[in-house]
Amino acid sequence: MNGKFVISLDFELHWGIFDIKSVKDYKQNLDNVREVVYKLVELSNRYNVRLTFSTVGILFAGNKKELESFFPSRKPSFIDKKLSAYNSMDIVGKNELEDPYHYAQEVIKNLSKDDKHEIGSHTFSHYYCREEGQDIKEFEADVIAAQRIGKHLDVTIKSLVFPRNQVRDDYLRVCLENGIITYRGAEKGIAYSPKINGKNSVISRIVLGGLRLLDCYVNVFGTSTYPVSGLKSNSGECINLPSSRFLRPYNKKLRHLEPLKLRRIKNAMTYAAKKNELYHLWWHPHNFGMNMKQNFDNLENIFKHFEYLNEKYSFESETMTSLGTKLISK
């Protein structure tokens, strides 16, 4: 196969940070998410780029009564209770109109009308698979709940992004048994190991965070691209489409480094196009909630480079599921 370009977006609104920040702490970013999502679709369609919206299942609900009707049979038994979305239901409003931070049914309905793009899963409850207390049965209940609420909106979920990249190999069987064929694994390099609450010391978080920041601008851990021919998993396993790069949002304090960030991404995309490899870019829509113009200017720069690579090397844009389906049928 030719080189492939995949973009996965962790669509989560406040559910991605509910255990870290309040809505008030992050309000501007969250307020602009809907505008960001529609701008992403418009820009990607202009450049024939396909998007995977890896969506927290709770967002599929239109109101609290509907949400509660899809709660899983088992809830996660995290030792740290603040990690469970079910312990934060008191902050959730009655419906999407009253509370646009915890529901997104109308957005999802609009996204599902465009068959260029995919709605995947970010688990039902932003479930942390490596945190202490939870187990595989509770994860399975979460996956089933995500599928059920997806079908409620005529969305069939076939791809998964694990919150905070907490992938567990033993949990992948559950994914496959419930219709999920692809997932996004972590990229290469020690700095990209999953973040686990209470397991990472302050010093290690600072050091690893510094390495990730440096790798954003200069080549520390390589291109993080992957031969397409080697992506197909063994029979009976989910296909890993590993991350290549988190697209860091524009930072005014680091604005002079923006050209380096873009060059790092485009150089790796070029390498993937020439070598028939996968380049998998990801971020959260809420990352673009501030400095929207600068973030979309950067993204259009990347899309223009994709357009060039598509014409010269037949570099192709895929959703996670469209690529997974091709790999399975290969």
mmCIF file of C-alpha atoms in Angstrom:
data_model
loop_
_atom_site.group_PDB
_atom_site.id
_atom_site.type_symbol
_atom_site.label_atom_id
_atom_site.label_comp_id
_atom_site.label_asym_id
_atom_site.label_seq_id
_atom_site.Cartn_x
_atom_site.Cartn_y
_atom_site.Cartn_z
ATOM 1 C CA MET A 1 0.000 0.000 0.000
ATOM 2 C CA ASN A 2 0.985 3.641 -0.435
ATOM 3 C CA GLY A 3 1.778 5.827 2.558
ATOM 4 C CA LYS A 4 -1.191 6.736 4.754
ATOM 5 C CA PHE A 5 -2.170 9.899 6.637
ATOM 6 C CA VAL A 6 -4.510 9.421 9.609
ATOM 7 C CA ILE A 7 -5.894 12.124 11.894
ATOM 8 C CA SER A 8 -7.688 11.157 15.098
ATOM 9 C CA LEU A 9 -9.343 13.781 17.285
ATOM 10 C CA ASP A 10 -10.079 13.083 20.947
ATOM 11 C CA PHE A 11 -13.561 14.622 21.091
ATOM 12 C CA GLU A 12 -14.405 14.838 24.763
ATOM 13 C CA LEU A 13 -15.414 18.389 25.821
ATOM 14 C CA HIS A 14 -15.147 18.641 29.618
ATOM 15 C CA TRP A 15 -15.065 14.855 30.062
ATOM 16 C CA GLY A 16 -11.410 14.817 29.026
ATOM 17 C CA ILE A 17 -10.341 16.949 31.970
ATOM 18 C CA PHE A 18 -13.189 16.628 34.472
ATOM 19 C CA ASP A 19 -10.820 15.166 37.079
ATOM 20 C CA ILE A 20 -8.256 17.961 36.579
ATOM 21 C CA LYS A 21 -10.059 21.207 35.739
ATOM 22 C CA SER A 22 -13.504 22.668 36.208
ATOM 23 C CA VAL A 23 -15.481 24.117 33.313
ATOM 24 C CA LYS A 24 -14.682 27.569 34.687
ATOM 25 C CA ASP A 25 -10.931 26.846 34.564
ATOM 26 C CA TYR A 26 -11.083 25.961 30.854
ATOM 27 C CA LYS A 27 -14.184 27.832 29.728
ATOM 28 C CA GLN A 28 -12.886 29.688 26.663
ATOM 29 C CA ASN A 29 -11.480 26.520 25.094
ATOM 30 C CA LEU A 30 -14.672 24.576 25.800
ATOM 31 C CA ASP A 31 -16.977 27.360 24.619
ATOM 32 C CA ASN A 32 -15.327 27.311 21.193
ATOM 33 C CA VAL A 33 -15.280 23.543 20.625
ATOM 34 C CA ARG A 34 -18.374 23.461 18.406
ATOM 35 C CA GLU A 35 -17.009 26.195 16.162
ATOM 36 C CA VAL A 36 -13.671 24.374 16.043
ATOM 37 C CA VAL A 37 -15.287 21.064 15.059
ATOM 38 C CA TYR A 38 -17.224 22.597 12.163
ATOM 39 C CA LYS A 39 -14.166 24.533 10.976
ATOM 40 C CA LEU A 40 -12.150 21.294 11.082
ATOM 41 C CA VAL A 41 -14.698 19.559 8.875
ATOM 42 C CA GLU A 42 -14.845 22.470 6.437
ATOM 43 C CA LEU A 43 -11.060 22.749 6.119
ATOM 44 C CA SER A 44 -10.479 19.002 5.855
ATOM 45 C CA ASN A 45 -13.133 18.665 3.154
ATOM 46 C CA ARG A 46 -11.440 21.429 1.172
ATOM 47 C CA TYR A 47 -8.188 19.434 1.120
ATOM 48 C CA ASN A 48 -9.728 15.933 0.924
ATOM 49 C CA VAL A 49 -8.482 14.973 4.365
ATOM 50 C CA ARG A 50 -10.507 12.480 6.393
ATOM 51 C CA LEU A 51 -10.967 12.780 10.163
ATOM 52 C CA THR A 52 -11.713 10.297 12.934
ATOM 53 C CA PHE A 53 -13.635 11.872 15.808
ATOM 54 C CA SER A 54 -12.868 9.568 18.737
ATOM 55 C CA THR A 55 -15.823 10.540 20.893
ATOM 56 C CA VAL A 56 -16.630 10.034 24.568
ATOM 57 C CA GLY A 57 -19.877 8.062 24.656
ATOM 58 C CA ILE A 58 -21.548 10.315 27.226
ATOM 59 C CA LEU A 59 -21.578 13.098 24.600
ATOM 60 C CA PHE A 60 -24.033 11.093 22.472
ATOM 61 C CA ALA A 61 -26.831 11.748 24.975
ATOM 62 C CA GLY A 62 -29.211 14.665 24.541
ATOM 63 C CA ASN A 63 -30.338 14.920 28.158
ATOM 64 C CA LYS A 64 -29.631 13.470 31.567
ATOM 65 C CA LYS A 65 -32.479 10.958 31.574
ATOM 66 C CA GLU A 66 -31.315 9.562 28.243
ATOM 67 C CA LEU A 67 -27.708 9.490 29.461
ATOM 68 C CA GLU A 68 -28.559 7.540 32.598
ATOM 69 C CA SER A 69 -30.516 4.981 30.545
ATOM 70 C CA PHE A 70 -27.237 4.009 28.828
ATOM 71 C CA PHE A 71 -25.116 3.727 31.964
ATOM 72 C CA PRO A 72 -23.182 0.419 31.948
ATOM 73 C CA SER A 73 -24.095 -2.526 34.115
ATOM 74 C CA ARG A 74 -20.769 -2.177 35.933
ATOM 75 C CA LYS A 75 -19.045 1.095 36.774
ATOM 76 C CA PRO A 76 -15.280 1.513 37.258
ATOM 77 C CA SER A 77 -14.078 0.835 40.802
ATOM 78 C CA PHE A 78 -11.163 3.276 40.755
ATOM 79 C CA ILE A 79 -9.384 3.594 44.077
ATOM 80 C CA ASP A 80 -9.136 7.314 43.328
ATOM 81 C CA LYS A 81 -12.845 8.111 43.146
ATOM 82 C CA LYS A 82 -12.357 11.418 41.334
ATOM 83 C CA LEU A 83 -11.362 9.473 38.196
ATOM 84 C CA SER A 84 -14.879 8.116 37.693
ATOM 85 C CA ALA A 85 -17.174 10.248 35.563
ATOM 86 C CA TYR A 86 -20.141 8.780 37.463
ATOM 87 C CA ASN A 87 -18.977 10.579 40.596
ATOM 88 C CA SER A 88 -19.179 13.901 38.737
ATOM 89 C CA MET A 89 -22.778 13.655 37.544
ATOM 90 C CA ASP A 90 -23.827 16.411 39.927
ATOM 91 C CA ILE A 91 -22.125 18.952 37.614
ATOM 92 C CA VAL A 92 -24.073 17.748 34.554
ATOM 93 C CA GLY A 93 -27.064 19.807 33.454
ATOM 94 C CA LYS A 94 -30.478 18.614 32.279
ATOM 95 C CA ASN A 95 -29.807 18.747 28.540
ATOM 96 C CA GLU A 96 -27.470 19.917 25.790
ATOM 97 C CA LEU A 97 -29.024 23.381 25.536
ATOM 98 C CA GLU A 98 -28.506 24.012 29.243
ATOM 99 C CA ASP A 99 -25.125 22.287 29.418
ATOM 100 C CA PRO A 100 -23.044 22.315 26.195
ATOM 101 C CA TYR A 101 -19.953 21.153 28.110
ATOM 102 C CA HIS A 102 -21.165 17.608 28.835
ATOM 103 C CA TYR A 103 -23.448 16.818 25.878
ATOM 104 C CA ALA A 104 -22.859 17.036 22.105
ATOM 105 C CA GLN A 105 -25.668 15.050 20.484
ATOM 106 C CA GLU A 106 -26.433 17.667 17.828
ATOM 107 C CA VAL A 107 -22.770 17.923 16.844
ATOM 108 C CA ILE A 108 -22.532 14.144 16.525
ATOM 109 C CA LYS A 109 -25.696 14.014 14.400
ATOM 110 C CA ASN A 110 -24.204 16.618 12.051
ATOM 111 C CA LEU A 111 -20.851 14.822 11.860
ATOM 112 C CA SER A 112 -22.534 11.522 11.030
ATOM 113 C CA LYS A 113 -24.073 13.063 7.900
ATOM 114 C CA ASP A 114 -20.636 13.439 6.274
ATOM 115 C CA ASP A 115 -19.466 10.003 5.193
ATOM 116 C CA LYS A 116 -15.901 11.213 4.567
ATOM 117 C CA HIS A 117 -15.287 11.202 8.289
ATOM 118 C CA GLU A 118 -15.646 8.679 11.088
ATOM 119 C CA ILE A 119 -17.089 8.742 14.569
ATOM 120 C CA GLY A 120 -15.090 6.387 16.736
ATOM 121 C CA SER A 121 -14.930 5.806 20.479
ATOM 122 C CA HIS A 122 -12.970 7.430 23.279
ATOM 123 C CA THR A 123 -14.737 4.989 25.634
ATOM 124 C CA PHE A 124 -18.140 5.702 27.146
ATOM 125 C CA SER A 125 -16.974 7.466 30.313
ATOM 126 C CA HIS A 126 -13.392 8.517 29.480
ATOM 127 C CA TYR A 127 -12.357 5.239 31.101
ATOM 128 C CA TYR A 128 -8.780 4.882 32.402
ATOM 129 C CA CYS A 129 -7.599 1.349 31.724
ATOM 130 C CA ARG A 130 -4.402 1.423 33.780
ATOM 131 C CA GLU A 131 -5.674 3.034 36.952
ATOM 132 C CA GLU A 132 -5.902 0.978 40.132
ATOM 133 C CA GLY A 133 -9.181 -0.616 41.161
ATOM 134 C CA GLN A 134 -10.901 -1.107 37.805
ATOM 135 C CA ASP A 135 -10.890 -4.438 35.961
ATOM 136 C CA ILE A 136 -11.529 -5.951 32.535
ATOM 137 C CA LYS A 137 -15.207 -6.681 33.237
ATOM 138 C CA GLU A 138 -15.827 -3.045 34.068
ATOM 139 C CA PHE A 139 -14.007 -1.998 30.909
ATOM 140 C CA GLU A 140 -16.110 -4.431 28.878
ATOM 141 C CA ALA A 141 -19.289 -2.892 30.317
ATOM 142 C CA ASP A 142 -18.005 0.542 29.301
ATOM 143 C CA VAL A 143 -17.290 -0.606 25.717
ATOM 144 C CA ILE A 144 -20.754 -2.147 25.430
ATOM 145 C CA ALA A 145 -22.341 1.074 26.722
ATOM 146 C CA ALA A 146 -20.400 3.076 24.098
ATOM 147 C CA GLN A 147 -21.645 0.797 21.331
ATOM 148 C CA ARG A 148 -25.240 0.942 22.587
ATOM 149 C CA ILE A 149 -25.418 4.720 22.734
ATOM 150 C CA GLY A 150 -23.689 4.934 19.346
ATOM 151 C CA LYS A 151 -26.339 2.726 17.761
ATOM 152 C CA HIS A 152 -28.970 4.992 19.326
ATOM 153 C CA LEU A 153 -27.754 7.637 16.828
ATOM 154 C CA ASP A 154 -27.171 5.097 14.030
ATOM 155 C CA VAL A 155 -23.408 5.250 14.558
ATOM 156 C CA THR A 156 -21.467 1.992 14.370
ATOM 157 C CA ILE A 157 -18.202 2.280 16.287
ATOM 158 C CA LYS A 158 -15.208 0.382 14.930
ATOM 159 C CA SER A 159 -12.205 2.300 16.285
ATOM 160 C CA LEU A 160 -11.036 3.257 19.762
ATOM 161 C CA VAL A 161 -8.665 5.769 21.306
ATOM 162 C CA PHE A 162 -7.793 4.949 24.913
ATOM 163 C CA PRO A 163 -8.034 7.985 27.226
ATOM 164 C CA ARG A 164 -4.579 9.270 28.149
ATOM 165 C CA ASN A 165 -3.217 6.515 25.913
ATOM 166 C CA GLN A 166 -3.624 3.940 28.698
ATOM 167 C CA VAL A 167 -3.610 0.930 26.385
ATOM 168 C CA ARG A 168 -3.718 -2.539 27.928
ATOM 169 C CA ASP A 169 -2.970 -5.455 25.661
ATOM 170 C CA ASP A 170 -5.202 -7.803 27.653
ATOM 171 C CA TYR A 171 -8.161 -5.429 27.142
ATOM 172 C CA LEU A 172 -7.857 -5.492 23.349
ATOM 173 C CA ARG A 173 -9.678 -8.831 23.152
ATOM 174 C CA VAL A 174 -12.734 -7.124 24.669
ATOM 175 C CA CYS A 175 -12.515 -4.430 22.004
ATOM 176 C CA LEU A 176 -12.412 -6.922 19.155
ATOM 177 C CA GLU A 177 -15.282 -8.984 20.590
ATOM 178 C CA ASN A 178 -17.380 -5.817 20.594
ATOM 179 C CA GLY A 179 -16.780 -4.760 17.002
ATOM 180 C CA ILE A 180 -13.697 -2.558 17.357
ATOM 181 C CA ILE A 181 -11.046 -3.333 14.739
ATOM 182 C CA THR A 182 -8.463 -0.565 15.286
ATOM 183 C CA TYR A 183 -6.999 1.456 18.134
ATOM 184 C CA ARG A 184 -4.397 4.175 18.484
ATOM 185 C CA GLY A 185 -1.296 2.992 20.293
ATOM 186 C CA ALA A 186 1.344 5.242 21.825
ATOM 187 C CA GLU A 187 4.212 6.485 19.694
ATOM 188 C CA LYS A 188 7.826 5.436 20.006
ATOM 189 C CA GLY A 189 10.043 6.773 22.786
ATOM 190 C CA ILE A 190 10.095 6.511 26.572
ATOM 191 C CA ALA A 191 8.568 9.992 26.869
ATOM 192 C CA TYR A 192 5.303 8.701 25.398
ATOM 193 C CA SER A 193 4.487 6.038 27.970
ATOM 194 C CA PRO A 194 0.907 6.428 29.254
ATOM 195 C CA LYS A 195 0.150 8.864 32.056
ATOM 196 C CA ILE A 196 -1.107 7.025 35.115
ATOM 197 C CA ASN A 197 -2.556 8.847 38.103
ATOM 198 C CA GLY A 198 -0.369 8.468 41.185
ATOM 199 C CA LYS A 199 2.271 6.386 39.361
ATOM 200 C CA ASN A 200 4.365 9.145 37.805
ATOM 201 C CA SER A 201 6.465 11.197 40.206
ATOM 202 C CA VAL A 202 6.653 14.962 39.895
ATOM 203 C CA ILE A 203 10.244 14.711 38.684
ATOM 204 C CA SER A 204 9.442 12.086 36.050
ATOM 205 C CA ARG A 205 6.479 14.140 34.807
ATOM 206 C CA ILE A 206 8.707 17.192 34.430
ATOM 207 C CA VAL A 207 11.492 15.275 32.679
ATOM 208 C CA LEU A 208 9.199 13.343 30.334
ATOM 209 C CA GLY A 209 7.137 16.436 29.623
ATOM 210 C CA GLY A 210 10.317 18.309 28.747
ATOM 211 C CA LEU A 211 11.381 15.551 26.364
ATOM 212 C CA ARG A 212 7.982 15.577 24.655
ATOM 213 C CA LEU A 213 8.144 19.345 24.282
ATOM 214 C CA LEU A 214 11.648 19.184 22.821
ATOM 215 C CA ASP A 215 10.649 16.383 20.446
ATOM 216 C CA CYS A 216 7.880 18.621 19.135
ATOM 217 C CA TYR A 217 10.455 21.001 17.671
ATOM 218 C CA VAL A 218 13.583 18.906 17.018
ATOM 219 C CA ASN A 219 14.117 15.269 16.119
ATOM 220 C CA VAL A 220 14.605 13.473 19.442
ATOM 221 C CA PHE A 221 12.710 10.209 18.882
ATOM 222 C CA GLY A 222 12.733 9.948 15.081
ATOM 223 C CA THR A 223 9.902 10.279 12.579
ATOM 224 C CA SER A 224 7.493 8.003 14.497
ATOM 225 C CA THR A 225 6.193 6.626 11.217
ATOM 226 C CA TYR A 226 5.312 2.984 10.650
ATOM 227 C CA PRO A 227 5.507 0.725 7.564
ATOM 228 C CA VAL A 228 1.959 0.176 6.350
ATOM 229 C CA SER A 229 2.874 -3.376 5.377
ATOM 230 C CA GLY A 230 3.670 -4.136 9.019
ATOM 231 C CA LEU A 231 0.488 -2.760 10.550
ATOM 232 C CA LYS A 232 -1.695 -5.809 10.005
ATOM 233 C CA SER A 233 -2.017 -7.688 13.274
ATOM 234 C CA ASN A 234 -2.329 -11.401 13.843
ATOM 235 C CA SER A 235 -5.757 -12.928 13.332
ATOM 236 C CA GLY A 236 -8.071 -12.207 16.229
ATOM 237 C CA GLU A 237 -6.367 -8.976 17.331
ATOM 238 C CA CYS A 238 -7.165 -5.291 17.000
ATOM 239 C CA ILE A 239 -4.936 -3.402 14.582
ATOM 240 C CA ASN A 240 -2.654 -0.869 16.202
ATOM 241 C CA LEU A 241 -2.415 2.419 14.279
ATOM 242 C CA PRO A 242 0.179 4.089 16.511
ATOM 243 C CA SER A 243 0.416 7.792 17.126
ATOM 244 C CA SER A 244 3.086 9.743 15.282
ATOM 245 C CA ARG A 245 2.632 13.214 16.732
ATOM 246 C CA PHE A 246 0.402 15.250 19.038
ATOM 247 C CA LEU A 247 -0.291 18.531 17.271
ATOM 248 C CA ARG A 248 0.513 20.997 20.013
ATOM 249 C CA PRO A 249 -1.697 24.073 19.936
ATOM 250 C CA TYR A 250 -0.262 27.486 19.164
ATOM 251 C CA ASN A 251 1.526 29.013 22.139
ATOM 252 C CA LYS A 252 2.163 32.749 22.033
ATOM 253 C CA LYS A 253 5.201 32.408 24.302
ATOM 254 C CA LEU A 254 6.738 29.882 21.892
ATOM 255 C CA ARG A 255 5.529 31.542 18.689
ATOM 256 C CA HIS A 256 9.065 31.854 17.307
ATOM 257 C CA LEU A 257 9.314 28.027 17.398
ATOM 258 C CA GLU A 258 6.142 27.438 15.360
ATOM 259 C CA PRO A 259 8.087 27.047 12.069
ATOM 260 C CA LEU A 260 10.191 24.313 13.704
ATOM 261 C CA LYS A 261 7.047 22.506 14.882
ATOM 262 C CA LEU A 262 5.561 22.565 11.393
ATOM 263 C CA ARG A 263 8.819 21.535 9.760
ATOM 264 C CA ARG A 264 9.102 18.575 12.155
ATOM 265 C CA ILE A 265 5.595 17.394 11.180
ATOM 266 C CA LYS A 266 5.984 17.965 7.449
ATOM 267 C CA ASN A 267 9.390 16.269 7.289
ATOM 268 C CA ALA A 268 7.933 13.169 8.924
ATOM 269 C CA MET A 269 4.915 13.241 6.593
ATOM 270 C CA THR A 270 7.271 13.399 3.614
ATOM 271 C CA TYR A 271 9.251 10.452 4.957
ATOM 272 C CA ALA A 272 6.040 8.445 5.395
ATOM 273 C CA ALA A 273 4.880 9.307 1.871
ATOM 274 C CA LYS A 274 8.185 8.276 0.291
ATOM 275 C CA LYS A 275 8.576 5.083 2.337
ATOM 276 C CA ASN A 276 4.922 3.905 2.206
ATOM 277 C CA GLU A 277 4.462 4.390 5.928
ATOM 278 C CA LEU A 278 1.745 5.641 8.280
ATOM 279 C CA TYR A 279 1.783 9.129 9.755
ATOM 280 C CA HIS A 280 -0.830 9.477 12.509
ATOM 281 C CA LEU A 281 -1.501 12.983 13.811
ATOM 282 C CA TRP A 282 -3.795 13.672 16.762
ATOM 283 C CA TRP A 283 -5.043 16.354 19.123
ATOM 284 C CA HIS A 284 -8.219 17.453 20.941
ATOM 285 C CA PRO A 285 -10.688 19.918 19.361
ATOM 286 C CA HIS A 286 -10.572 21.938 22.572
ATOM 287 C CA ASN A 287 -6.835 22.526 21.993
ATOM 288 C CA PHE A 288 -7.874 24.901 19.199
ATOM 289 C CA GLY A 289 -10.354 26.761 21.418
ATOM 290 C CA MET A 290 -7.870 29.582 21.956
ATOM 291 C CA ASN A 291 -5.730 31.217 19.258
ATOM 292 C CA MET A 292 -8.085 29.760 16.674
ATOM 293 C CA LYS A 293 -6.711 31.688 13.714
ATOM 294 C CA GLN A 294 -3.109 30.672 14.399
ATOM 295 C CA ASN A 295 -4.059 27.034 14.996
ATOM 296 C CA PHE A 296 -6.076 26.804 11.787
ATOM 297 C CA ASP A 297 -3.361 28.589 9.804
ATOM 298 C CA ASN A 298 -0.922 25.933 11.015
ATOM 299 C CA LEU A 299 -3.341 23.142 10.157
ATOM 300 C CA GLU A 300 -3.936 24.503 6.668
ATOM 301 C CA ASN A 301 -0.165 24.602 6.186
ATOM 302 C CA ILE A 302 -0.073 20.889 7.064
ATOM 303 C CA PHE A 303 -3.017 20.128 4.762
ATOM 304 C CA LYS A 304 -1.356 21.931 1.867
ATOM 305 C CA HIS A 305 1.699 19.751 2.405
ATOM 306 C CA PHE A 306 -0.538 16.683 2.405
ATOM 307 C CA GLU A 307 -2.035 17.837 -0.897
ATOM 308 C CA TYR A 308 1.470 18.087 -2.371
ATOM 309 C CA LEU A 309 2.436 14.619 -1.065
ATOM 310 C CA ASN A 310 -0.808 13.154 -2.358
ATOM 311 C CA GLU A 311 -0.090 14.445 -5.852
ATOM 312 C CA LYS A 312 3.589 13.465 -5.885
ATOM 313 C CA TYR A 313 3.632 10.175 -3.937
ATOM 314 C CA SER A 314 -0.063 9.147 -3.794
ATOM 315 C CA PHE A 315 0.007 9.711 -0.022
ATOM 316 C CA GLU A 316 -3.553 8.881 1.067
ATOM 317 C CA SER A 317 -5.798 10.173 3.837
ATOM 318 C CA GLU A 318 -7.739 7.525 5.772
ATOM 319 C CA THR A 319 -9.949 7.290 8.831
ATOM 320 C CA MET A 320 -8.855 4.745 11.407
ATOM 321 C CA THR A 321 -11.579 2.348 10.293
ATOM 322 C CA SER A 322 -11.101 2.798 6.537
ATOM 323 C CA LEU A 323 -7.414 1.957 6.925
ATOM 324 C CA GLY A 324 -8.150 -0.919 9.278
ATOM 325 C CA THR A 325 -10.671 -2.365 6.834
ATOM 326 C CA LYS A 326 -8.140 -2.231 3.999
ATOM 327 C CA LEU A 327 -5.515 -3.916 6.141
ATOM 328 C CA ILE A 328 -7.895 -6.719 7.090
ATOM 329 C CA SER A 329 -8.918 -7.360 3.494
ATOM 330 C CA LYS A 330 -5.325 -7.175 2.194
#
